[in-house]
């Protein structure tokens, strides 16, 4: 085992080697409980934001089978969640997917898995910041009844300046540690779930009263995924559904800071998943009963409103006064997710640096706040730079980057699921529980996501995918998605020349003890 040699700078605490080969990272122990961990998982997913941006698109792809697609997307995520839970029990390390895949498959596959998580999170952070900015000005216009204020979002410089301000605020809150994070999240997550519950209740009321001509009576056939008209429509809907669940694994990224580190994060992730699927099903069914899934009027699939369903339904369903609360909820959802999404990327970078897979400077932990300070600031700066450049270059490029996100999500989730089965392969015959929870379920989840990865990769080749932009006749979404993965390979080879010990398998192996946090 190569010992970590990191020389601290003034004002920094550096993770190092504690008790032999166990890598202590200096994070604040016991600062998150079961409820706090679950709230972080829900917040990172941003359910209200996901619903307003994907309800219409999903209805446009699969029609009345939208609730069934929500269930279908939940299945591979649940199976992968079992893999995360089992791996966390054995290795409660904040590097999560990176650390686990290194131990299962070796340093290079593990490094690329970590890269997939990091780049996916940067893309999501930039998108969340942009959505929060748009809703900030939209809400300001609604409150003041002044369309010119809402129109400020169309001014590119004003939009970028507001976006960078929100990123800076979110970075500062994350930098100050889990205690500050929890306080903000309880308020923001509580607000969005309460408002969402009010919307669902009022949508059911409008449906029973037959308020809208396009409303429908409930049918159990909506829960049948096999009723989707084509495989292409099913795959497109499934990709949207999988995106709606992304981010629950933030529960696991706080494992070294959670009380009961080997059990609590896994339980929290499952609680978050149940809350999410319940919220999605209730909202989808209520909205479909109230206004239908067609493309006319208030129908969910109306192309003029499908990219922001709640903006169209807020006032008709909840009234002009309560409808403003729905705008507030979407803003709160995007802002809350923007802040918590820093957690997994900063802690993955911290772990990669601790195990010498990245420069040692990112292994620094703030002595007071017990957070990966430099990694958090780096994530914020990268997000701001990425969004600014993409916005100035082309709105189409920014849109296509978001479409390429699904590729990254399926990439690192499926690798982690396969890593679980491979890591525990010697234990699968010990009991039926080990066989299913460490082997069968993770492999099924990994195969489902790998299939979506391959199908998405194939679809991306078509120039019509995403914004319709092309590069030498190839869809720009394909170029961006594959290009980002290729960029990871380049950075990995450069890093290997500077930190050969990790890539020789001398720093992190299957036998390397993981950090044990006292409960």
C-alpha positions as a Python dict, from the first residue, in 0.01 Angstrom:
ca = {
    (1, 'X'): (0, 0, 0),
    (2, 'X'): (134, 336, -102),
    (3, 'X'): (93, 595, 172),
    (4, 'X'): (-79, 918, 82),
    (5, 'X'): (162, 1210, 83),
    (6, 'X'): (-34, 1535, 83),
    (7, 'X'): (115, 1849, 232),
    (8, 'X'): (-147, 2081, 380),
    (9, 'X'): (-185, 2445, 294),
    (10, 'X'): (-274, 2710, 549),
    (11, 'X'): (-633, 2676, 667),
    (12, 'X'): (-684, 2327, 525),
    (13, 'X'): (-714, 1984, 676),
    (14, 'X'): (-605, 1706, 444),
    (15, 'X'): (-743, 1357, 432),
    (16, 'X'): (-481, 1099, 494),
    (17, 'X'): (-409, 753, 618),
    (18, 'X'): (-553, 657, 951),
    (19, 'X'): (-511, 324, 1129),
    (20, 'X'): (-299, 148, 874),
    (21, 'X'): (-446, 145, 527),
    (22, 'X'): (-784, 293, 612),
    (23, 'X'): (-825, 624, 434),
    (24, 'X'): (-986, 882, 663),
    (25, 'X'): (-1109, 1185, 470),
    (26, 'X'): (-1182, 1427, 752),
    (27, 'X'): (-1555, 1468, 683),
    (28, 'X'): (-1791, 1554, 969),
    (29, 'X'): (-1907, 1228, 1127),
    (30, 'X'): (-2264, 1180, 1247),
    (31, 'X'): (-2397, 1505, 1101),
    (32, 'X'): (-2680, 1342, 900),
    (33, 'X'): (-2955, 1107, 1021),
    (34, 'X'): (-3205, 887, 837),
    (35, 'X'): (-3456, 1165, 766),
    (36, 'X'): (-3186, 1412, 664),
    (37, 'X'): (-3030, 1159, 429),
    (38, 'X'): (-3365, 1078, 267),
    (39, 'X'): (-3442, 1450, 228),
    (40, 'X'): (-3107, 1500, 51),
    (41, 'X'): (-3192, 1218, -190),
    (42, 'X'): (-3539, 1359, -266),
    (43, 'X'): (-3402, 1710, -303),
    (44, 'X'): (-3132, 1608, -549),
    (45, 'X'): (-3390, 1444, -774),
    (46, 'X'): (-3603, 1765, -765),
    (47, 'X'): (-3945, 1599, -811),
    (48, 'X'): (-4148, 1914, -884),
    (49, 'X'): (-3897, 2036, -1143),
    (50, 'X'): (-3882, 1688, -1303),
    (51, 'X'): (-4260, 1670, -1323),
    (52, 'X'): (-4311, 2009, -1484),
    (53, 'X'): (-4044, 1941, -1744),
    (54, 'X'): (-4126, 1577, -1830),
    (55, 'X'): (-4501, 1518, -1773),
    (56, 'X'): (-4586, 1665, -2112),
    (57, 'X'): (-4296, 1503, -2297),
    (58, 'X'): (-4376, 1160, -2153),
    (59, 'X'): (-4746, 1196, -2237),
    (60, 'X'): (-4646, 1296, -2589),
    (61, 'X'): (-4442, 977, -2628),
    (62, 'X'): (-4665, 715, -2463),
    (63, 'X'): (-5006, 882, -2425),
    (64, 'X'): (-5229, 736, -2154),
    (65, 'X'): (-4957, 490, -2050),
    (66, 'X'): (-4761, 769, -1878),
    (67, 'X'): (-4822, 628, -1524),
    (68, 'X'): (-4707, 285, -1644),
    (69, 'X'): (-4386, 435, -1779),
    (70, 'X'): (-4321, 599, -1442),
    (71, 'X'): (-4342, 252, -1287),
    (72, 'X'): (-4124, 102, -1561),
    (73, 'X'): (-3853, 363, -1500),
    (74, 'X'): (-3874, 297, -1128),
    (75, 'X'): (-3793, -73, -1169),
    (76, 'X'): (-3427, -51, -1289),
    (77, 'X'): (-3359, 227, -1039),
    (78, 'X'): (-3496, 13, -755),
    (79, 'X'): (-3283, -282, -864),
    (80, 'X'): (-2974, -61, -880),
    (81, 'X'): (-3063, 85, -539),
    (82, 'X'): (-3032, -264, -393),
    (83, 'X'): (-2680, -283, -537),
    (84, 'X'): (-2589, 52, -380),
    (85, 'X'): (-2727, -62, -45),
    (86, 'X'): (-2525, -385, -41),
    (87, 'X'): (-2204, -216, -153),
    (88, 'X'): (-2248, 57, 106),
    (89, 'X'): (-2288, -202, 382),
    (90, 'X'): (-1950, -349, 291),
    (91, 'X'): (-1775, -23, 196),
    (92, 'X'): (-1925, 299, 338),
    (93, 'X'): (-1699, 523, 132),
    (94, 'X'): (-1807, 867, 2),
    (95, 'X'): (-1653, 779, -336),
    (96, 'X'): (-1947, 539, -389),
    (97, 'X'): (-1952, 431, -755),
    (98, 'X'): (-1587, 522, -811),
    (99, 'X'): (-1455, 336, -507),
    (100, 'X'): (-1679, 33, -554),
    (101, 'X'): (-1607, -18, -924),
    (102, 'X'): (-1233, 20, -864),
    (103, 'X'): (-1251, -257, -606),
    (104, 'X'): (-1457, -477, -838),
    (105, 'X'): (-1309, -412, -1183),
    (106, 'X'): (-981, -229, -1131),
    (107, 'X'): (-857, 131, -1149),
    (108, 'X'): (-932, 223, -1511),
    (109, 'X'): (-1295, 111, -1522),
    (110, 'X'): (-1344, 262, -1178),
    (111, 'X'): (-1191, 592, -1285),
    (112, 'X'): (-1421, 613, -1588),
    (113, 'X'): (-1721, 532, -1369),
    (114, 'X'): (-1622, 821, -1142),
    (115, 'X'): (-1582, 1044, -1446),
    (116, 'X'): (-1931, 951, -1566),
    (117, 'X'): (-2077, 1057, -1231),
    (118, 'X'): (-1882, 1383, -1222),
    (119, 'X'): (-1961, 1496, -1577),
    (120, 'X'): (-2330, 1398, -1544),
    (121, 'X'): (-2354, 1604, -1227),
    (122, 'X'): (-2191, 1909, -1388),
    (123, 'X'): (-2444, 1892, -1672),
    (124, 'X'): (-2734, 1861, -1428),
    (125, 'X'): (-2604, 2145, -1211),
    (126, 'X'): (-2587, 2378, -1509),
    (127, 'X'): (-2937, 2279, -1621),
    (128, 'X'): (-3080, 2326, -1272),
    (129, 'X'): (-2919, 2667, -1243),
    (130, 'X'): (-3070, 2770, -1575),
    (131, 'X'): (-3418, 2649, -1475),
    (132, 'X'): (-3397, 2820, -1135),
    (133, 'X'): (-3297, 3143, -1310),
    (134, 'X'): (-3589, 3127, -1553),
    (135, 'X'): (-3838, 3059, -1276),
    (136, 'X'): (-3690, 3335, -1061),
    (137, 'X'): (-3774, 3596, -1326),
    (138, 'X'): (-4104, 3427, -1416),
    (139, 'X'): (-4209, 3436, -1050),
    (140, 'X'): (-4095, 3797, -1017),
    (141, 'X'): (-4312, 3885, -1316),
    (142, 'X'): (-4613, 3700, -1173),
    (143, 'X'): (-4583, 3866, -831),
    (144, 'X'): (-4546, 4215, -975),
    (145, 'X'): (-4791, 4153, -1262),
    (146, 'X'): (-4525, 4307, -1484),
    (147, 'X'): (-4443, 4109, -1801),
    (148, 'X'): (-4136, 4325, -1864),
    (149, 'X'): (-3975, 4189, -1547),
    (150, 'X'): (-4040, 3830, -1654),
    (151, 'X'): (-3895, 3921, -1994),
    (152, 'X'): (-3559, 4001, -1831),
    (153, 'X'): (-3486, 3629, -1851),
    (154, 'X'): (-3467, 3669, -2229),
    (155, 'X'): (-3175, 3907, -2188),
    (156, 'X'): (-2877, 3675, -2217),
    (157, 'X'): (-2645, 3881, -1998),
    (158, 'X'): (-2906, 3922, -1723),
    (159, 'X'): (-2985, 3549, -1741),
    (160, 'X'): (-2619, 3446, -1715),
    (161, 'X'): (-2550, 3692, -1430),
    (162, 'X'): (-2849, 3564, -1233),
    (163, 'X'): (-2752, 3204, -1303),
    (164, 'X'): (-2395, 3256, -1181),
    (165, 'X'): (-2528, 3424, -866),
    (166, 'X'): (-2750, 3124, -787),
    (167, 'X'): (-2459, 2886, -848),
    (168, 'X'): (-2240, 3090, -613),
    (169, 'X'): (-2505, 3086, -338),
    (170, 'X'): (-2558, 2710, -373),
    (171, 'X'): (-2182, 2653, -365),
    (172, 'X'): (-2147, 2863, -50),
    (173, 'X'): (-2421, 2670, 133),
    (174, 'X'): (-2267, 2335, 37),
    (175, 'X'): (-1924, 2463, 139),
    (176, 'X'): (-2051, 2538, 490),
    (177, 'X'): (-2127, 2174, 558),
    (178, 'X'): (-2407, 1925, 607),
    (179, 'X'): (-2567, 2114, 897),
    (180, 'X'): (-2630, 2419, 679),
    (181, 'X'): (-2740, 2193, 395),
    (182, 'X'): (-2998, 2011, 607),
    (183, 'X'): (-3158, 2330, 737),
    (184, 'X'): (-3212, 2466, 387),
    (185, 'X'): (-3330, 2132, 249),
    (186, 'X'): (-3595, 2062, 513),
    (187, 'X'): (-3762, 2392, 422),
    (188, 'X'): (-3731, 2363, 43),
    (189, 'X'): (-3826, 1995, 16),
    (190, 'X'): (-4113, 2037, 261),
    (191, 'X'): (-4246, 2332, 63),
    (192, 'X'): (-4240, 2157, -274),
    (193, 'X'): (-4401, 1835, -147),
    (194, 'X'): (-4681, 2024, 33),
    (195, 'X'): (-4757, 2235, -274),
    (196, 'X'): (-4745, 1925, -495),
    (197, 'X'): (-4995, 1752, -263),
    (198, 'X'): (-5227, 2054, -288),
    (199, 'X'): (-5200, 2047, -669),
    (200, 'X'): (-5284, 1674, -678),
    (201, 'X'): (-5584, 1718, -447),
    (202, 'X'): (-5720, 2010, -650),
    (203, 'X'): (-5659, 1826, -980),
    (204, 'X'): (-5862, 1530, -852),
    (205, 'X'): (-6135, 1773, -747),
    (206, 'X'): (-6140, 1937, -1090),
    (207, 'X'): (-6148, 1592, -1253),
    (208, 'X'): (-6445, 1474, -1045),
    (209, 'X'): (-6630, 1797, -1124),
    (210, 'X'): (-6556, 1763, -1497),
    (211, 'X'): (-6418, 2116, -1507),
    (212, 'X'): (-6215, 2066, -1826),
    (213, 'X'): (-6350, 1920, -2150),
    (214, 'X'): (-6033, 1718, -2207),
    (215, 'X'): (-6052, 1542, -1867),
    (216, 'X'): (-6068, 1163, -1849),
    (217, 'X'): (-6206, 894, -1618),
    (218, 'X'): (-5944, 682, -1444),
    (219, 'X'): (-5862, 344, -1596),
    (220, 'X'): (-5637, 68, -1464),
    (221, 'X'): (-5517, 19, -1822),
    (222, 'X'): (-5301, 330, -1769),
    (223, 'X'): (-5076, 108, -1555),
    (224, 'X'): (-5005, -138, -1838),
    (225, 'X'): (-4666, -65, -2001),
    (226, 'X'): (-4731, -325, -2273),
    (227, 'X'): (-5010, -107, -2412),
    (228, 'X'): (-4756, 146, -2546),
    (229, 'X'): (-4796, 157, -2924),
    (230, 'X'): (-4432, 101, -3026),
    (231, 'X'): (-4096, 1, -2886),
    (232, 'X'): (-3950, 335, -2999),
    (233, 'X'): (-4213, 523, -2798),
    (234, 'X'): (-4159, 294, -2499),
    (235, 'X'): (-3781, 348, -2505),
    (236, 'X'): (-3819, 724, -2539),
    (237, 'X'): (-4063, 734, -2249),
    (238, 'X'): (-3842, 507, -2040),
    (239, 'X'): (-3542, 734, -2095),
    (240, 'X'): (-3743, 1031, -1968),
    (241, 'X'): (-3863, 829, -1670),
    (242, 'X'): (-3511, 719, -1575),
    (243, 'X'): (-3399, 1082, -1583),
    (244, 'X'): (-3680, 1165, -1339),
    (245, 'X'): (-3531, 932, -1077),
    (246, 'X'): (-3168, 1034, -1119),
    (247, 'X'): (-3000, 1172, -809),
    (248, 'X'): (-3133, 947, -532),
    (249, 'X'): (-2780, 811, -483),
    (250, 'X'): (-2681, 1141, -318),
    (251, 'X'): (-2795, 963, 2),
    (252, 'X'): (-2498, 731, -37),
    (253, 'X'): (-2246, 1008, -103),
    (254, 'X'): (-2298, 1131, 255),
    (255, 'X'): (-2233, 787, 406),
    (256, 'X'): (-1918, 894, 590),
    (257, 'X'): (-2115, 1179, 749),
    (258, 'X'): (-2425, 975, 836),
    (259, 'X'): (-2509, 812, 1168),
    (260, 'X'): (-2521, 437, 1108),
    (261, 'X'): (-2308, 470, 798),
    (262, 'X'): (-2339, 108, 687),
    (263, 'X'): (-2720, 92, 703),
    (264, 'X'): (-2874, 440, 715),
    (265, 'X'): (-2778, 561, 362),
    (266, 'X'): (-2920, 248, 200),
    (267, 'X'): (-3245, 278, 392),
    (268, 'X'): (-3265, 648, 312),
    (269, 'X'): (-3223, 580, -61),
    (270, 'X'): (-3511, 332, -59),
    (271, 'X'): (-3732, 578, 135),
    (272, 'X'): (-3649, 848, -120),
    (273, 'X'): (-3736, 615, -408),
    (274, 'X'): (-4074, 526, -255),
    (275, 'X'): (-4159, 895, -198),
    (276, 'X'): (-4059, 977, -555),
    (277, 'X'): (-4255, 702, -728),
    (278, 'X'): (-4559, 780, -512),
    (279, 'X'): (-4537, 1150, -599),
    (280, 'X'): (-4493, 1081, -970),
    (281, 'X'): (-4782, 836, -992),
    (282, 'X'): (-5022, 1056, -793),
    (283, 'X'): (-4937, 1364, -997),
    (284, 'X'): (-4944, 1184, -1330),
    (285, 'X'): (-5282, 1020, -1265),
    (286, 'X'): (-5435, 1339, -1122),
    (287, 'X'): (-5315, 1557, -1410),
    (288, 'X'): (-5426, 1305, -1671),
    (289, 'X'): (-5772, 1277, -1515),
    (290, 'X'): (-5805, 1656, -1493),
    (291, 'X'): (-5687, 1765, -1839),
    (292, 'X'): (-5611, 1448, -2036),
    (293, 'X'): (-5296, 1353, -2224),
    (294, 'X'): (-5389, 1487, -2565),
    (295, 'X'): (-5230, 1765, -2766),
    (296, 'X'): (-5519, 2012, -2760),
    (297, 'X'): (-5600, 2285, -2507),
    (298, 'X'): (-5468, 2204, -2161),
    (299, 'X'): (-5384, 1848, -2264),
    (300, 'X'): (-5047, 1737, -2127),
    (301, 'X'): (-4903, 1663, -2472),
    (302, 'X'): (-4979, 2008, -2614),
    (303, 'X'): (-4649, 2106, -2778),
    (304, 'X'): (-4690, 2468, -2674),
    (305, 'X'): (-4695, 2384, -2302),
    (306, 'X'): (-4547, 2033, -2271),
    (307, 'X'): (-4199, 2154, -2177),
    (308, 'X'): (-4338, 2335, -1870),
    (309, 'X'): (-4668, 2176, -1771),
    (310, 'X'): (-4712, 2345, -1433),
    (311, 'X'): (-4680, 2692, -1586),
    (312, 'X'): (-4986, 2610, -1799),
    (313, 'X'): (-5186, 2428, -1528),
    (314, 'X'): (-5108, 2640, -1222),
    (315, 'X'): (-5386, 2895, -1259),
    (316, 'X'): (-5655, 2671, -1419),
    (317, 'X'): (-5616, 2399, -1153),
    (318, 'X'): (-5522, 2596, -841),
    (319, 'X'): (-5653, 2944, -917),
    (320, 'X'): (-5455, 3267, -967),
    (321, 'X'): (-5350, 3302, -601),
    (322, 'X'): (-5259, 2943, -511),
    (323, 'X'): (-5119, 2899, -861),
    (324, 'X'): (-4831, 3128, -771),
    (325, 'X'): (-4734, 2873, -505),
    (326, 'X'): (-4674, 2620, -783),
    (327, 'X'): (-4425, 2860, -943),
    (328, 'X'): (-4261, 2896, -601),
    (329, 'X'): (-4249, 2517, -566),
    (330, 'X'): (-4075, 2471, -903),
    (331, 'X'): (-3822, 2739, -812),
    (332, 'X'): (-3770, 2579, -470),
    (333, 'X'): (-3730, 2237, -631),
    (334, 'X'): (-3464, 2355, -877),
    (335, 'X'): (-3284, 2562, -611),
    (336, 'X'): (-3285, 2277, -357),
    (337, 'X'): (-3153, 2029, -613),
    (338, 'X'): (-2890, 2278, -729),
    (339, 'X'): (-2756, 2294, -375),
    (340, 'X'): (-2761, 1922, -289),
    (341, 'X'): (-2627, 1807, -625),
    (342, 'X'): (-2292, 1950, -519),
    (343, 'X'): (-2274, 1676, -255),
    (344, 'X'): (-2204, 1369, -474),
    (345, 'X'): (-1968, 1542, -718),
    (346, 'X'): (-1759, 1706, -445),
    (347, 'X'): (-1731, 1385, -244),
    (348, 'X'): (-1651, 1174, -548),
    (349, 'X'): (-1369, 1414, -638),
    (350, 'X'): (-1254, 1406, -274),
    (351, 'X'): (-1238, 1026, -278),
    (352, 'X'): (-1062, 1015, -613),
    (353, 'X'): (-803, 1259, -484),
    (354, 'X'): (-763, 1071, -155),
    (355, 'X'): (-689, 750, -343),
    (356, 'X'): (-446, 936, -574),
    (357, 'X'): (-667, 915, -883),
    (358, 'X'): (-676, 1297, -904),
    (359, 'X'): (-434, 1570, -792),
    (360, 'X'): (-388, 1572, -412),
    (361, 'X'): (-509, 1931, -373),
    (362, 'X'): (-872, 1813, -403),
    (363, 'X'): (-830, 1597, -92),
    (364, 'X'): (-838, 1905, 130),
    (365, 'X'): (-1121, 1926, 383),
    (366, 'X'): (-1219, 2251, 553),
    (367, 'X'): (-1110, 2232, 920),
    (368, 'X'): (-1426, 2399, 1052),
    (369, 'X'): (-1704, 2294, 816),
    (370, 'X'): (-1566, 1942, 755),
    (371, 'X'): (-1650, 1960, 385),
    (372, 'X'): (-1440, 1898, 72),
    (373, 'X'): (-1397, 2272, 27),
    (374, 'X'): (-1174, 2284, -280),
    (375, 'X'): (-1371, 2010, -457),
    (376, 'X'): (-1697, 2195, -389),
    (377, 'X'): (-1560, 2525, -521),
    (378, 'X'): (-1419, 2345, -824),
    (379, 'X'): (-1762, 2194, -898),
    (380, 'X'): (-1925, 2537, -869),
    (381, 'X'): (-1668, 2701, -1094),
    (382, 'X'): (-1691, 2423, -1353),
    (383, 'X'): (-2071, 2449, -1353),
    (384, 'X'): (-2067, 2826, -1401),
    (385, 'X'): (-1807, 2807, -1677),
    (386, 'X'): (-1985, 2521, -1854),
    (387, 'X'): (-2323, 2695, -1851),
    (388, 'X'): (-2182, 3031, -1957),
    (389, 'X'): (-1987, 2888, -2250),
    (390, 'X'): (-2273, 2666, -2369),
    (391, 'X'): (-2524, 2952, -2346),
    (392, 'X'): (-2302, 3193, -2539),
    (393, 'X'): (-2208, 2937, -2804),
    (394, 'X'): (-2557, 2814, -2886),
    (395, 'X'): (-2886, 2734, -2717),
    (396, 'X'): (-2897, 2421, -2935),
    (397, 'X'): (-2564, 2299, -2797),
    (398, 'X'): (-2687, 2350, -2441),
    (399, 'X'): (-3007, 2158, -2517),
    (400, 'X'): (-2817, 1872, -2680),
    (401, 'X'): (-2582, 1851, -2383),
    (402, 'X'): (-2883, 1793, -2159),
    (403, 'X'): (-3010, 1521, -2398),
    (404, 'X'): (-2668, 1351, -2370),
    (405, 'X'): (-2712, 1334, -1993),
    (406, 'X'): (-2908, 1009, -2010),
    (407, 'X'): (-2604, 837, -2160),
    (408, 'X'): (-2389, 932, -1858),
    (409, 'X'): (-2655, 827, -1608),
    (410, 'X'): (-2701, 481, -1758),
    (411, 'X'): (-2323, 444, -1794),
    (412, 'X'): (-2223, 482, -1431),
    (413, 'X'): (-2538, 332, -1275),
    (414, 'X'): (-2506, 13, -1480),
    (415, 'X'): (-2134, -17, -1405),
    (416, 'X'): (-2207, 14, -1033),
    (417, 'X'): (-2478, -250, -1052),
    (418, 'X'): (-2247, -495, -1230),
    (419, 'X'): (-1971, -413, -980),
    (420, 'X'): (-2198, -529, -697),
    (421, 'X'): (-2256, -872, -848),
    (422, 'X'): (-1888, -916, -935),
    (423, 'X'): (-1758, -794, -599),
    (424, 'X'): (-1987, -1030, -405),
    (425, 'X'): (-1965, -1321, -651),
    (426, 'X'): (-1808, -1545, -387),
    (427, 'X'): (-2100, -1486, -148),
    (428, 'X'): (-2394, -1549, -381),
    (429, 'X'): (-2436, -1913, -276),
    (430, 'X'): (-2444, -1843, 95),
    (431, 'X'): (-2818, -1769, 106),
    (432, 'X'): (-3112, -1686, -116),
    (433, 'X'): (-3098, -1328, 16),
    (434, 'X'): (-2736, -1288, -98),
    (435, 'X'): (-2818, -1443, -434),
    (436, 'X'): (-3099, -1201, -511),
    (437, 'X'): (-2991, -876, -344),
    (438, 'X'): (-2621, -902, -432),
    (439, 'X'): (-2650, -1084, -761),
    (440, 'X'): (-2980, -1123, -946),
    (441, 'X'): (-3135, -782, -876),
    (442, 'X'): (-2820, -577, -947),
    (443, 'X'): (-2750, -768, -1270),
    (444, 'X'): (-3108, -720, -1391),
    (445, 'X'): (-3091, -349, -1311),
    (446, 'X'): (-2755, -318, -1482),
    (447, 'X'): (-2875, -500, -1793),
    (448, 'X'): (-3186, -282, -1822),
    (449, 'X'): (-2982, 38, -1797),
    (450, 'X'): (-2714, -98, -2032),
    (451, 'X'): (-2990, -170, -2286),
    (452, 'X'): (-3117, 188, -2253),
    (453, 'X'): (-2757, 310, -2292),
    (454, 'X'): (-2711, 118, -2618),
    (455, 'X'): (-3052, 217, -2756),
    (456, 'X'): (-2989, 582, -2668),
    (457, 'X'): (-2646, 567, -2831),
    (458, 'X'): (-2805, 430, -3147),
    (459, 'X'): (-3081, 693, -3148),
    (460, 'X'): (-2832, 975, -3090),
    (461, 'X'): (-2669, 906, -3426),
    (462, 'X'): (-2982, 1040, -3596),
    (463, 'X'): (-2946, 1416, -3656),
    (464, 'X'): (-3315, 1458, -3564),
    (465, 'X'): (-3241, 1355, -3206),
    (466, 'X'): (-3238, 1655, -2969),
    (467, 'X'): (-3221, 1997, -3132),
    (468, 'X'): (-3164, 1858, -3482),
    (469, 'X'): (-2810, 1997, -3508),
    (470, 'X'): (-2547, 1794, -3695),
    (471, 'X'): (-2171, 1764, -3719),
    (472, 'X'): (-2057, 1611, -4050),
    (473, 'X'): (-2396, 1444, -4085),
    (474, 'X'): (-2392, 1294, -3734),
    (475, 'X'): (-2632, 1407, -3463),
    (476, 'X'): (-2470, 1662, -3230),
    (477, 'X'): (-2613, 1480, -2927),
    (478, 'X'): (-2409, 1174, -3027),
    (479, 'X'): (-2098, 1386, -3073),
    (480, 'X'): (-2143, 1549, -2732),
    (481, 'X'): (-2226, 1226, -2545),
    (482, 'X'): (-1946, 1017, -2693),
    (483, 'X'): (-1713, 1318, -2688),
    (484, 'X'): (-1756, 1367, -2313),
    (485, 'X'): (-1678, 1001, -2248),
    (486, 'X'): (-1375, 1025, -2479),
    (487, 'X'): (-1261, 1336, -2294),
    (488, 'X'): (-1269, 1130, -1975),
    (489, 'X'): (-1037, 875, -2137),
    (490, 'X'): (-793, 1148, -2234),
    (491, 'X'): (-790, 1298, -1884),
    (492, 'X'): (-748, 950, -1736),
    (493, 'X'): (-439, 879, -1948),
    (494, 'X'): (-290, 1217, -1853),
    (495, 'X'): (-361, 1148, -1486),
    (496, 'X'): (-204, 804, -1516),
    (497, 'X'): (126, 960, -1620),
    (498, 'X'): (121, 1188, -1313),
    (499, 'X'): (-17, 934, -1061),
    (500, 'X'): (95, 589, -1178),
    (501, 'X'): (58, 420, -837),
    (502, 'X'): (-322, 427, -845),
    (503, 'X'): (-339, 290, -1198),
    (504, 'X'): (-90, 15, -1112),
    (505, 'X'): (-338, -102, -848),
    (506, 'X'): (-113, -13, -556),
    (507, 'X'): (-345, 233, -377),
    (508, 'X'): (-700, 95, -390),
    (509, 'X'): (-771, -275, -431),
    (510, 'X'): (-1044, -516, -324),
    (511, 'X'): (-852, -591, -5),
    (512, 'X'): (-804, -226, 91),
    (513, 'X'): (-1008, -159, 409),
    (514, 'X'): (-1277, 104, 371),
    (515, 'X'): (-1325, 387, 613),
    (516, 'X'): (-1527, 272, 915),
    (517, 'X'): (-1736, 544, 1073),
    (518, 'X'): (-1832, 491, 1435),
    (519, 'X'): (-2210, 487, 1488),
}
